[in-house]
């Protein structure tokens, strides 16, 4: 299981407090190598710890004119609806991560499709990446992170009950493209 998809403003990672190399308490300062950003530097072994953005990867699983949404069984946004997505793991590609999350959260049978959206959320240091996916069945076996997995037409989507803005904005663009009968790649920012 991946880390829970807690990708919200509340999910700023706490700063590094102890050196990952030797366990000493780190100091936040400019490193000695000319770096212009303050980092967590270990006074004992001099290891510099870099804090970089996280990728959240997921899919838009679709069957004819309906899209699969998952009702969250975990905080944050417990009980709200989302696309299957979660933090990318080490040693996997974006596509592999998106497929893994779809299997874990929805237990869906699907064929991964084309890349669809890249959403920067610079404020919280995250990039969200969604692939399209073609559902092969309308039977789902959601994992523990999901209360319920269900198909929705555009009109049926509970727009006021969507867990995350990245998901709502991605869904809007998806249905726009679907109506037009032509899908393109969408890159946009959310503050
Ligand atoms: Zn150290």
PDB file of N, CA and C in Angstrom, residues 17 19 80 85 89 93 118 120 136 139 144 161 183 186:
ATOM      1  N   UNK A  17      14.025  16.935  11.074  1.00  0.00           N
ATOM      2  CA  UNK A  17      14.576  17.342  12.379  1.00  0.00           C
ATOM      3  C   UNK A  17      15.880  16.621  12.694  1.00  0.00           C
ATOM      4  N   UNK A  19      19.137  14.067  11.250  1.00  0.00           N
ATOM      5  CA  UNK A  19      19.909  13.659  10.081  1.00  0.00           C
ATOM      6  C   UNK A  19      19.534  12.240   9.668  1.00  0.00           C
ATOM      7  N   UNK A  80     -15.732  12.303   1.066  1.00  0.00           N
ATOM      8  CA  UNK A  80     -15.797  13.054  -0.202  1.00  0.00           C
ATOM      9  C   UNK A  80     -15.329  12.149  -1.348  1.00  0.00           C
ATOM     10  N   UNK A  85      -6.042   8.023  -6.835  1.00  0.00           N
ATOM     11  CA  UNK A  85      -4.738   8.693  -6.943  1.00  0.00           C
ATOM     12  C   UNK A  85      -4.019   8.604  -5.609  1.00  0.00           C
ATOM     13  N   UNK A  89       5.451   6.058  -5.737  1.00  0.00           N
ATOM     14  CA  UNK A  89       6.459   5.338  -4.966  1.00  0.00           C
ATOM     15  C   UNK A  89       7.806   5.406  -5.673  1.00  0.00           C
ATOM     16  N   UNK A  93       7.304   4.065 -12.484  1.00  0.00           N
ATOM     17  CA  UNK A  93       7.042   5.160 -13.407  1.00  0.00           C
ATOM     18  C   UNK A  93       5.720   5.820 -13.020  1.00  0.00           C
ATOM     19  N   UNK A 118      -1.541  17.435 -16.019  1.00  0.00           N
ATOM     20  CA  UNK A 118      -0.446  17.735 -15.088  1.00  0.00           C
ATOM     21  C   UNK A 118      -0.849  18.993 -14.348  1.00  0.00           C
ATOM     22  N   UNK A 120       0.178  21.623 -11.314  1.00  0.00           N
ATOM     23  CA  UNK A 120       1.138  22.119 -10.325  1.00  0.00           C
ATOM     24  C   UNK A 120       0.380  22.708  -9.152  1.00  0.00           C
ATOM     25  N   UNK A 136     -12.770  -2.054 -18.031  1.00  0.00           N
ATOM     26  CA  UNK A 136     -13.129  -3.273 -18.740  1.00  0.00           C
ATOM     27  C   UNK A 136     -14.333  -3.945 -18.091  1.00  0.00           C
ATOM     28  N   UNK A 139     -17.615  -3.768 -12.389  1.00  0.00           N
ATOM     29  CA  UNK A 139     -17.524  -4.363 -11.053  1.00  0.00           C
ATOM     30  C   UNK A 139     -16.237  -3.876 -10.384  1.00  0.00           C
ATOM     31  N   UNK A 144      -9.145  -0.520   1.390  1.00  0.00           N
ATOM     32  CA  UNK A 144      -9.557   0.073   2.676  1.00  0.00           C
ATOM     33  C   UNK A 144      -9.667   1.594   2.611  1.00  0.00           C
ATOM     34  N   UNK A 161     -19.133  17.758  -3.703  1.00  0.00           N
ATOM     35  CA  UNK A 161     -18.591  16.771  -2.753  1.00  0.00           C
ATOM     36  C   UNK A 161     -17.277  16.173  -3.263  1.00  0.00           C
ATOM     37  N   UNK A 183      -9.619  14.225 -27.051  1.00  0.00           N
ATOM     38  CA  UNK A 183      -8.892  14.442 -25.798  1.00  0.00           C
ATOM     39  C   UNK A 183      -7.533  15.068 -26.071  1.00  0.00           C
ATOM     40  N   UNK A 186      -3.681  18.377 -20.685  1.00  0.00           N
ATOM     41  CA  UNK A 186      -3.957  19.620 -19.972  1.00  0.00           C
ATOM     42  C   UNK A 186      -2.892  19.874 -18.917  1.00  0.00           C
TER      43      UNK A 186
END
